[in-house]
Amino acid sequence: MSIEALARLAEERVDHRFKGLPPDAAGLTVGELAAQRRNLFTDGFATPVLTLSAERLEHNLKLMETYAARHGLAFAPHGKTSMAPQLFHRQLAHGAWGITLAVPHQVRVARAFGVERVFLANELVDAAALRWIAAELAADPSFRFVCYVDSVRGVELMDAALQGAARPVDVVVELAAGEGARTGVRAEAECVAVADAVAAAGTLRLVGVAGYEGEVPRADPERVHAWLRRLVALAVDFDRAGRFADTAEIVVSAGGSAWFDAVADVFAKIPPLSRPVLKLLRSGAYVSHDDGHYHQVTPFNRVPQEGALEPAFRLWAQIVSRPSAEQAFANAGKRDAAHDLDLPFAQVVRRNGTERPAAGVSVTGLSDQHTWLGTGPEADLEVGDWIGLGLSHPCTSFDKWQLIPLAEADGTVVDYIRTFF
């Protein structure tokens, strides 16, 4: 990655665009504010404010680096989870092969910060975006770009847009996770037709197969393993047919954040092929993990000897209303908290510098700018208290905050994570 581009993030001025930051920091650069090492609770931060745990982030980065290495997997974490170049840099420093993304805008962000390997987990048929990709490939021999194809029509559109390109665009045939699942080719016979179309297009090069096991209908270990075996069998059949003759390595890729243990199991059994196999895992939510959906379904729950991810987000809000003994309201809402899978979780209450568990407090709903709290008899909650909320689904947490304080356990803010959504 480009260290110079990352350094420029520290030169950005702090102002009204960034929620939760101290009002008296306006006009400072991000780097100047970080150097002050302000305390989240005593040095002027305003609620609501989302924080990322420095210690837990580092733990999660190291854990997945170790996991991928132990299982012989290359790792291209899904960057659309955070869209934070500083985190891309740290993931790459922890051994990631590259970064997975979903749409052309995200690729532009990654390239602006010098990411050299991008796996686009989507079919790309936008002519303007394809011409831009072709220009990036022509200008930078070290840039590696791989994307899905899942239809003959898509291949035709890509080929038309890429006429005259200096380098072919590498593609993998996406195998759908089943009938009624998301994108991808539904049947192996159709995969052959798509591969034939790629072979006929001079602008594309078939380098492998891929898919997303998280979309397997009624997913359970047996169904997910069965689909992954189909994916591997497709790669084996393509290789026997000589379809990978133009590539130095064969890409076989899968892996969201719920079933990467199954990916490791099945990919470990890939037989020898005519070329080296890049076994590419793409799990992305691990970087911050969460207190809800992913915490419940993480593979580390099934194989605890592998370790455990730690939720790294906490949203701090303030109690602004206590209208009854059974109800309270905090000043964070849908604009601030992920809520597409689970509501936030009341975790701790802070008053006069003392932190305690949020006993008897539960989140019952969200308005645009308010958290609805139910309070039982044991709840000790007053207007002015700070309440720390755990969040579900990191993919929709990062996108609500453009500059996120990276805080140590004692509240010292050591850096600020810039996001680009």
CSV table of C-alpha atoms in Angstrom, one decimal:
chain,number,residue,atom,x,y,z
A,1,MET,CA,0.0,0.0,0.0
A,2,SER,CA,1.0,3.6,-0.4
A,3,ILE,CA,2.4,4.9,2.9
A,4,GLU,CA,2.2,8.4,1.5
A,5,ALA,CA,-1.5,8.2,0.8
A,6,LEU,CA,-2.1,6.8,4.3
A,7,ALA,CA,0.0,9.6,5.8
A,8,ARG,CA,-2.2,12.2,4.1
A,9,LEU,CA,-5.2,10.9,6.1
A,10,ALA,CA,-3.5,12.4,9.2
A,11,GLU,CA,-3.4,15.8,7.5
A,12,GLU,CA,-7.2,16.1,7.2
A,13,ARG,CA,-8.8,18.8,9.3
A,14,VAL,CA,-11.2,17.9,12.1
A,15,ASP,CA,-14.5,19.7,11.7
A,16,HIS,CA,-18.3,19.4,11.8
A,17,ARG,CA,-18.3,16.5,9.3
A,18,PHE,CA,-17.1,14.0,12.0
A,19,LYS,CA,-19.6,12.9,14.7
A,20,GLY,CA,-18.6,12.6,18.3
A,21,LEU,CA,-15.3,14.4,18.2
A,22,PRO,CA,-14.4,17.1,20.7
A,23,PRO,CA,-15.8,20.5,19.5
A,24,ASP,CA,-12.7,22.2,20.7
A,25,ALA,CA,-10.6,20.1,18.3
A,26,ALA,CA,-12.0,21.8,15.2
A,27,GLY,CA,-9.2,23.0,13.0
A,28,LEU,CA,-6.7,20.5,14.3
A,29,THR,CA,-5.4,17.9,11.8
A,30,VAL,CA,-6.3,14.3,12.6
A,31,GLY,CA,-2.7,13.6,13.3
A,32,GLU,CA,-2.5,16.5,15.8
A,33,LEU,CA,-5.6,15.3,17.6
A,34,ALA,CA,-4.3,11.8,17.8
A,35,ALA,CA,-1.0,13.0,19.2
A,36,GLN,CA,-2.9,14.6,22.1
A,37,ARG,CA,-4.0,11.1,23.2
A,38,ARG,CA,-7.2,12.5,24.6
A,39,ASN,CA,-9.3,10.5,27.0
A,40,LEU,CA,-12.7,9.5,25.5
A,41,PHE,CA,-14.5,10.2,28.8
A,42,THR,CA,-12.9,13.3,30.1
A,43,ASP,CA,-11.4,15.3,27.2
A,44,GLY,CA,-14.4,16.7,25.4
A,45,PHE,CA,-15.8,13.9,23.2
A,46,ALA,CA,-19.5,14.3,22.6
A,47,THR,CA,-22.2,11.6,22.5
A,48,PRO,CA,-23.0,9.6,20.6
A,49,VAL,CA,-19.6,8.4,19.7
A,50,LEU,CA,-18.5,5.1,18.2
A,51,THR,CA,-15.2,3.6,19.3
A,52,LEU,CA,-13.1,0.8,18.1
A,53,SER,CA,-11.0,-1.1,20.7
A,54,ALA,CA,-7.3,-0.9,19.9
A,55,GLU,CA,-6.5,-4.1,21.8
A,56,ARG,CA,-9.4,-6.1,20.4
A,57,LEU,CA,-8.7,-5.0,16.9
A,58,GLU,CA,-5.1,-6.2,17.1
A,59,HIS,CA,-6.2,-9.5,18.7
A,60,ASN,CA,-8.6,-10.2,15.8
A,61,LEU,CA,-6.0,-9.3,13.2
A,62,LYS,CA,-3.5,-11.7,14.7
A,63,LEU,CA,-6.0,-14.5,15.2
A,64,MET,CA,-7.2,-14.6,11.6
A,65,GLU,CA,-3.6,-14.3,10.3
A,66,THR,CA,-2.7,-17.3,12.4
A,67,TYR,CA,-5.9,-19.2,11.3
A,68,ALA,CA,-5.2,-18.7,7.6
A,69,ALA,CA,-1.6,-19.8,7.9
A,70,ARG,CA,-2.5,-22.9,10.0
A,71,HIS,CA,-4.9,-24.0,7.3
A,72,GLY,CA,-2.9,-23.2,4.3
A,73,LEU,CA,-5.2,-20.5,3.1
A,74,ALA,CA,-4.5,-17.2,1.3
A,75,PHE,CA,-6.6,-14.4,2.8
A,76,ALA,CA,-8.4,-11.6,1.1
A,77,PRO,CA,-10.7,-10.1,3.7
A,78,HIS,CA,-13.8,-8.4,2.5
A,79,GLY,CA,-13.0,-4.7,2.7
A,80,LYS,CA,-16.5,-3.6,2.2
A,81,THR,CA,-17.0,-4.4,5.9
A,82,SER,CA,-15.0,-1.3,6.9
A,83,MET,CA,-13.9,0.6,3.8
A,84,ALA,CA,-11.0,1.9,5.9
A,85,PRO,CA,-7.7,2.0,4.2
A,86,GLN,CA,-5.8,2.1,7.5
A,87,LEU,CA,-7.4,-1.3,8.3
A,88,PHE,CA,-6.6,-2.5,4.8
A,89,HIS,CA,-3.0,-1.7,5.6
A,90,ARG,CA,-3.0,-3.5,8.9
A,91,GLN,CA,-4.7,-6.6,7.3
A,92,LEU,CA,-2.1,-6.7,4.6
A,93,ALA,CA,0.6,-6.3,7.2
A,94,HIS,CA,-0.9,-9.3,9.0
A,95,GLY,CA,-0.4,-11.5,5.9
A,96,ALA,CA,-3.5,-10.8,3.8
A,97,TRP,CA,-3.0,-11.7,0.1
A,98,GLY,CA,-5.1,-8.8,-1.0
A,99,ILE,CA,-8.5,-7.1,-0.3
A,100,THR,CA,-11.9,-8.3,-1.4
A,101,LEU,CA,-14.4,-5.7,-2.5
A,102,ALA,CA,-17.9,-5.6,-4.0
A,103,VAL,CA,-18.4,-2.6,-6.3
A,104,PRO,CA,-16.2,-0.3,-8.5
A,105,HIS,CA,-16.3,2.6,-6.1
A,106,GLN,CA,-14.7,0.5,-3.5
A,107,VAL,CA,-12.0,-0.6,-5.9
A,108,ARG,CA,-11.2,3.1,-6.6
A,109,VAL,CA,-10.7,3.7,-2.9
A,110,ALA,CA,-8.4,0.7,-2.6
A,111,ARG,CA,-6.4,1.8,-5.6
A,112,ALA,CA,-6.1,5.4,-4.3
A,113,PHE,CA,-4.3,3.9,-1.3
A,114,GLY,CA,-2.1,1.5,-3.4
A,115,VAL,CA,-3.8,-1.8,-2.8
A,116,GLU,CA,-2.1,-4.1,-5.4
A,117,ARG,CA,-4.4,-7.2,-5.2
A,118,VAL,CA,-8.2,-6.9,-5.4
A,119,PHE,CA,-10.7,-9.6,-5.6
A,120,LEU,CA,-14.1,-8.2,-6.7
A,121,ALA,CA,-16.8,-10.6,-5.4
A,122,ASN,CA,-19.3,-9.5,-8.0
A,123,GLU,CA,-19.8,-9.6,-11.8
A,124,LEU,CA,-18.7,-6.3,-13.3
A,125,VAL,CA,-20.6,-5.2,-16.4
A,126,ASP,CA,-20.5,-1.4,-16.1
A,127,ALA,CA,-18.6,-0.2,-19.2
A,128,ALA,CA,-17.1,2.9,-17.6
A,129,ALA,CA,-15.8,0.9,-14.6
A,130,LEU,CA,-14.4,-1.8,-16.8
A,131,ARG,CA,-12.5,0.8,-18.9
A,132,TRP,CA,-11.1,2.3,-15.7
A,133,ILE,CA,-10.0,-1.2,-14.5
A,134,ALA,CA,-8.3,-1.7,-17.9
A,135,ALA,CA,-6.5,1.6,-17.5
A,136,GLU,CA,-5.3,0.7,-14.0
A,137,LEU,CA,-4.0,-2.7,-15.2
A,138,ALA,CA,-2.2,-1.1,-18.2
A,139,ALA,CA,-0.6,1.6,-15.9
A,140,ASP,CA,0.5,-0.8,-13.2
A,141,PRO,CA,2.0,-4.2,-14.0
A,142,SER,CA,1.9,-5.1,-10.3
A,143,PHE,CA,-1.9,-4.6,-10.0
A,144,ARG,CA,-3.8,-8.0,-9.8
A,145,PHE,CA,-7.5,-7.8,-10.3
A,146,VAL,CA,-9.9,-10.8,-10.3
A,147,CYS,CA,-13.7,-10.7,-10.5
A,148,TYR,CA,-16.7,-12.9,-10.9
A,149,VAL,CA,-18.5,-13.9,-14.1
A,150,ASP,CA,-21.9,-15.7,-13.8
A,151,SER,CA,-23.5,-15.4,-17.2
A,152,VAL,CA,-22.8,-15.5,-20.9
A,153,ARG,CA,-24.4,-12.1,-21.3
A,154,GLY,CA,-22.2,-10.7,-18.6
A,155,VAL,CA,-19.1,-12.0,-20.4
A,156,GLU,CA,-20.3,-10.5,-23.7
A,157,LEU,CA,-20.8,-7.1,-22.0
A,158,MET,CA,-17.3,-7.3,-20.4
A,159,ASP,CA,-15.7,-8.2,-23.6
A,160,ALA,CA,-17.3,-5.4,-25.5
A,161,ALA,CA,-16.2,-2.8,-22.9
A,162,LEU,CA,-12.7,-4.1,-22.8
A,163,GLN,CA,-11.9,-4.1,-26.5
A,164,GLY,CA,-8.3,-2.7,-27.0
A,165,ALA,CA,-7.3,-3.4,-23.3
A,166,ALA,CA,-3.6,-4.0,-22.9
A,167,ARG,CA,-4.1,-6.8,-20.4
A,168,PRO,CA,-6.8,-9.4,-20.0
A,169,VAL,CA,-9.1,-9.1,-16.9
A,170,ASP,CA,-8.8,-12.2,-14.8
A,171,VAL,CA,-12.2,-13.8,-13.9
A,172,VAL,CA,-13.6,-16.7,-11.9
A,173,VAL,CA,-16.8,-18.5,-12.6
A,174,GLU,CA,-19.2,-17.9,-9.7
A,175,LEU,CA,-21.1,-21.0,-8.6
A,176,ALA,CA,-24.4,-20.1,-7.0
A,177,ALA,CA,-25.0,-21.5,-3.5
A,178,GLY,CA,-28.3,-23.1,-4.6
A,179,GLU,CA,-31.6,-22.5,-6.1
A,180,GLY,CA,-33.1,-19.2,-4.8
A,181,ALA,CA,-29.7,-18.1,-3.5
A,182,ARG,CA,-28.1,-14.8,-4.5
A,183,THR,CA,-25.9,-14.4,-7.6
A,184,GLY,CA,-24.0,-17.1,-9.5
A,185,VAL,CA,-24.5,-19.9,-12.1
A,186,ARG,CA,-27.1,-22.4,-10.9
A,187,ALA,CA,-25.9,-25.6,-12.6
A,188,GLU,CA,-22.5,-27.0,-13.6
A,189,ALA,CA,-23.6,-27.3,-17.3
A,190,GLU,CA,-24.2,-23.5,-17.3
A,191,CYS,CA,-20.8,-23.0,-15.7
A,192,VAL,CA,-19.3,-24.7,-18.8
A,193,ALA,CA,-21.2,-22.4,-21.1
A,194,VAL,CA,-19.9,-19.3,-19.2
A,195,ALA,CA,-16.3,-20.7,-19.3
A,196,ASP,CA,-16.7,-21.3,-23.0
A,197,ALA,CA,-17.7,-17.7,-23.4
A,198,VAL,CA,-14.7,-16.5,-21.5
A,199,ALA,CA,-12.4,-18.6,-23.6
A,200,ALA,CA,-13.9,-17.0,-26.7
A,201,ALA,CA,-13.4,-13.5,-25.4
A,202,GLY,CA,-9.9,-12.2,-26.0
A,203,THR,CA,-10.2,-9.6,-23.2
A,204,LEU,CA,-10.8,-12.1,-20.3
A,205,ARG,CA,-8.8,-14.9,-18.8
A,206,LEU,CA,-10.3,-17.7,-16.7
A,207,VAL,CA,-8.3,-18.2,-13.6
A,208,GLY,CA,-10.6,-20.2,-11.3
A,209,VAL,CA,-13.9,-20.7,-9.6
A,210,ALA,CA,-15.5,-19.0,-6.6
A,211,GLY,CA,-18.7,-18.5,-4.6
A,212,TYR,CA,-20.2,-17.6,-1.3
A,213,GLU,CA,-21.3,-20.4,1.0
A,214,GLY,CA,-23.2,-18.0,3.3
A,215,GLU,CA,-26.0,-18.0,0.8
A,216,VAL,CA,-26.6,-21.8,1.0
A,217,PRO,CA,-30.3,-22.1,1.6
A,218,ARG,CA,-31.1,-23.4,5.2
A,219,ALA,CA,-27.4,-23.5,5.8
A,220,ASP,CA,-26.0,-26.1,8.2
A,221,PRO,CA,-22.7,-27.9,8.3
A,222,GLU,CA,-23.8,-30.7,6.0
A,223,ARG,CA,-25.3,-28.4,3.3
A,224,VAL,CA,-22.4,-26.0,3.4
A,225,HIS,CA,-19.8,-28.8,3.1
A,226,ALA,CA,-21.8,-30.3,0.2
A,227,TRP,CA,-21.8,-27.0,-1.7
A,228,LEU,CA,-18.1,-26.4,-1.1
A,229,ARG,CA,-17.4,-29.9,-2.5
A,230,ARG,CA,-19.4,-28.9,-5.6
A,231,LEU,CA,-17.2,-25.8,-5.9
A,232,VAL,CA,-14.0,-27.9,-5.7
A,233,ALA,CA,-15.3,-30.5,-8.1
A,234,LEU,CA,-16.0,-27.7,-10.6
A,235,ALA,CA,-12.4,-26.5,-10.4
A,236,VAL,CA,-11.2,-30.1,-10.9
A,237,ASP,CA,-13.4,-30.6,-13.9
A,238,PHE,CA,-12.3,-27.3,-15.5
A,239,ASP,CA,-8.7,-28.2,-14.9
A,240,ARG,CA,-9.1,-31.6,-16.5
A,241,ALA,CA,-10.7,-29.9,-19.5
A,242,GLY,CA,-7.6,-27.7,-19.9
A,243,ARG,CA,-9.5,-24.5,-19.1
A,244,PHE,CA,-6.7,-23.0,-16.9
A,245,ALA,CA,-3.9,-23.3,-19.5
A,246,ASP,CA,-3.3,-19.6,-19.6
A,247,THR,CA,-2.9,-19.0,-15.8
A,248,ALA,CA,0.0,-19.6,-13.5
A,249,GLU,CA,-2.2,-20.5,-10.6
A,250,ILE,CA,-5.8,-21.7,-10.1
A,251,VAL,CA,-8.0,-19.6,-7.8
A,252,VAL,CA,-10.6,-21.4,-5.7
A,253,SER,CA,-12.3,-18.9,-3.4
A,254,ALA,CA,-15.1,-18.8,-0.8
A,255,GLY,CA,-15.5,-17.8,2.8
A,256,GLY,CA,-17.8,-15.4,4.6
A,257,SER,CA,-17.6,-14.9,8.3
A,258,ALA,CA,-20.0,-17.7,9.4
A,259,TRP,CA,-18.6,-20.8,7.7
A,260,PHE,CA,-14.9,-20.4,7.2
A,261,ASP,CA,-14.2,-23.5,9.2
A,262,ALA,CA,-16.1,-25.5,6.5
A,263,VAL,CA,-14.1,-23.7,3.9
A,264,ALA,CA,-10.9,-24.7,5.6
A,265,ASP,CA,-12.1,-28.4,5.9
A,266,VAL,CA,-13.0,-28.8,2.3
A,267,PHE,CA,-10.2,-26.7,0.7
A,268,ALA,CA,-7.7,-28.9,2.7
A,269,LYS,CA,-8.9,-31.8,0.5
A,270,ILE,CA,-8.4,-30.1,-2.9
A,271,PRO,CA,-6.5,-32.7,-5.0
A,272,PRO,CA,-3.4,-31.8,-6.9
A,273,LEU,CA,-4.2,-29.8,-10.1
A,274,SER,CA,-2.2,-28.9,-13.1
A,275,ARG,CA,-1.2,-25.6,-11.5
A,276,PRO,CA,-0.7,-24.4,-8.0
A,277,VAL,CA,-4.0,-23.6,-6.2
A,278,LEU,CA,-4.6,-20.3,-4.5
A,279,LYS,CA,-7.1,-21.3,-1.8
A,280,LEU,CA,-8.5,-17.8,-1.1
A,281,LEU,CA,-10.6,-17.1,2.0
A,282,ARG,CA,-12.6,-13.8,2.0
A,283,SER,CA,-14.0,-13.4,5.6
A,284,GLY,CA,-14.2,-9.8,6.5
A,285,ALA,CA,-16.4,-9.2,9.5
A,286,TYR,CA,-13.7,-10.5,11.8
A,287,VAL,CA,-11.8,-7.2,11.8
A,288,SER,CA,-14.2,-5.7,14.4
A,289,HIS,CA,-16.4,-8.7,15.0
A,290,ASP,CA,-19.7,-7.9,16.8
A,291,ASP,CA,-21.8,-8.5,19.8
A,292,GLY,CA,-24.7,-10.0,17.9
A,293,HIS,CA,-25.1,-11.9,14.6
A,294,TYR,CA,-21.4,-12.9,14.0
A,295,HIS,CA,-20.7,-13.5,17.6
A,296,GLN,CA,-23.4,-16.1,17.5
A,297,VAL,CA,-22.4,-17.8,14.3
A,298,THR,CA,-18.6,-17.5,14.3
A,299,PRO,CA,-16.9,-20.8,13.4
A,300,PHE,CA,-14.7,-20.3,16.5
A,301,ASN,CA,-17.8,-21.2,18.5
A,302,ARG,CA,-17.8,-24.6,16.8
A,303,VAL,CA,-14.0,-25.1,17.1
A,304,PRO,CA,-13.1,-23.2,20.3
A,305,GLN,CA,-9.6,-24.7,20.2
A,306,GLU,CA,-8.8,-22.3,17.3
A,307,GLY,CA,-9.3,-19.2,19.5
A,308,ALA,CA,-12.0,-16.6,19.8
A,309,LEU,CA,-12.7,-13.3,18.1
A,310,GLU,CA,-13.5,-10.3,20.3
A,311,PRO,CA,-16.2,-7.7,19.7
A,312,ALA,CA,-14.2,-4.4,19.1
A,313,PHE,CA,-17.0,-1.8,18.7
A,314,ARG,CA,-18.7,0.1,21.4
A,315,LEU,CA,-21.2,2.9,20.8
A,316,TRP,CA,-21.3,5.4,23.7
A,317,ALA,CA,-24.5,7.4,24.2
A,318,GLN,CA,-25.9,9.5,26.9
A,319,ILE,CA,-29.2,9.1,28.9
A,320,VAL,CA,-31.3,12.2,27.9
A,321,SER,CA,-34.7,11.2,29.3
A,322,ARG,CA,-35.9,9.0,32.2
A,323,PRO,CA,-39.7,9.4,31.9
A,324,SER,CA,-40.6,6.5,34.1
A,325,ALA,CA,-39.2,3.7,36.2
A,326,GLU,CA,-39.6,1.3,33.3
A,327,GLN,CA,-38.2,3.4,30.5
A,328,ALA,CA,-35.2,5.6,29.5
A,329,PHE,CA,-33.9,7.2,26.3
A,330,ALA,CA,-30.3,7.6,25.1
A,331,ASN,CA,-29.2,10.0,22.3
A,332,ALA,CA,-28.1,7.5,19.7
A,333,GLY,CA,-30.4,6.1,17.0
A,334,LYS,CA,-30.6,4.6,13.6
A,335,ARG,CA,-28.2,7.2,12.2
A,336,ASP,CA,-25.6,5.9,14.6
A,337,ALA,CA,-26.1,2.2,15.4
A,338,ALA,CA,-26.3,-0.9,13.2
A,339,HIS,CA,-29.8,-2.3,13.3
A,340,ASP,CA,-30.4,-4.4,10.2
A,341,LEU,CA,-29.9,-7.7,12.0
A,342,ASP,CA,-30.1,-7.1,15.8
A,343,LEU,CA,-30.7,-4.1,18.0
A,344,PRO,CA,-27.8,-2.8,20.0
A,345,PHE,CA,-27.0,-4.4,23.4
A,346,ALA,CA,-26.8,-2.4,26.6
A,347,GLN,CA,-23.5,-3.4,28.2
A,348,VAL,CA,-22.2,-0.8,30.7
A,349,VAL,CA,-23.2,2.4,32.4
A,350,ARG,CA,-20.7,5.2,33.3
A,351,ARG,CA,-21.3,7.8,36.0
A,352,ASN,CA,-18.7,10.1,37.6
A,353,GLY,CA,-15.8,8.0,36.2
A,354,THR,CA,-17.1,4.7,37.5
A,355,GLU,CA,-18.2,2.0,35.1
A,356,ARG,CA,-20.6,-0.9,36.0
A,357,PRO,CA,-22.6,-3.5,34.1
A,358,ALA,CA,-25.9,-2.3,32.7
A,359,ALA,CA,-28.0,-4.5,34.9
A,360,GLY,CA,-31.7,-4.4,34.2
A,361,VAL,CA,-31.3,-2.3,31.1
A,362,SER,CA,-32.3,-3.6,27.6
A,363,VAL,CA,-32.6,-1.9,24.2
A,364,THR,CA,-36.2,-2.2,23.0
A,365,GLY,CA,-36.1,-0.1,19.9
A,366,LEU,CA,-34.4,2.6,17.9
A,367,SER,CA,-35.8,5.9,16.5
A,368,ASP,CA,-33.8,8.1,14.1
A,369,GLN,CA,-31.9,9.7,17.0
A,370,HIS,CA,-33.0,7.9,20.1
A,371,THR,CA,-32.3,4.5,21.7
A,372,TRP,CA,-35.4,3.2,23.6
A,373,LEU,CA,-34.4,1.5,26.8
A,374,GLY,CA,-36.4,-0.8,29.0
A,375,THR,CA,-35.4,-0.6,32.7
A,376,GLY,CA,-36.2,-3.2,35.3
A,377,PRO,CA,-36.2,-2.7,39.1
A,378,GLU,CA,-32.5,-3.3,39.4
A,379,ALA,CA,-31.6,-0.7,36.8
A,380,ASP,CA,-29.6,2.3,38.2
A,381,LEU,CA,-29.9,4.8,35.5
A,382,GLU,CA,-30.0,8.6,35.6
A,383,VAL,CA,-30.2,11.4,33.0
A,384,GLY,CA,-26.6,12.3,32.2
A,385,ASP,CA,-25.2,8.8,32.5
A,386,TRP,CA,-23.2,7.4,29.6
A,387,ILE,CA,-24.3,4.0,28.4
A,388,GLY,CA,-22.0,1.7,26.3
A,389,LEU,CA,-23.8,-0.3,23.6
A,390,GLY,CA,-22.6,-3.4,21.8
A,391,LEU,CA,-23.4,-3.6,18.1
A,392,SER,CA,-24.5,-6.3,15.7
A,393,HIS,CA,-23.3,-6.6,12.1
A,394,PRO,CA,-20.1,-4.6,11.5
A,395,CYS,CA,-20.9,-4.2,7.8
A,396,THR,CA,-23.5,-1.6,8.8
A,397,SER,CA,-21.6,0.0,11.7
A,398,PHE,CA,-18.6,1.3,9.8
A,399,ASP,CA,-20.7,3.0,7.2
A,400,LYS,CA,-22.4,5.3,9.7
A,401,TRP,CA,-19.1,6.9,10.9
A,402,GLN,CA,-16.5,8.6,8.8
A,403,LEU,CA,-13.9,9.0,11.5
A,404,ILE,CA,-13.8,6.5,14.4
A,405,PRO,CA,-11.7,6.9,17.5
A,406,LEU,CA,-9.4,4.0,18.1
A,407,ALA,CA,-9.4,3.7,21.9
A,408,GLU,CA,-7.4,1.8,24.4
A,409,ALA,CA,-9.0,0.1,27.4
A,410,ASP,CA,-8.6,3.1,29.7
A,411,GLY,CA,-10.2,5.4,27.2
A,412,THR,CA,-7.0,6.8,25.7
A,413,VAL,CA,-7.7,7.6,22.0
A,414,VAL,CA,-4.6,6.7,20.0
A,415,ASP,CA,-5.8,7.1,16.4
A,416,TYR,CA,-8.8,7.8,14.2
A,417,ILE,CA,-10.0,5.4,11.5
A,418,ARG,CA,-11.2,7.1,8.3
A,419,THR,CA,-13.9,5.3,6.3
A,420,PHE,CA,-15.0,5.8,2.7
A,421,PHE,CA,-18.5,4.8,1.9
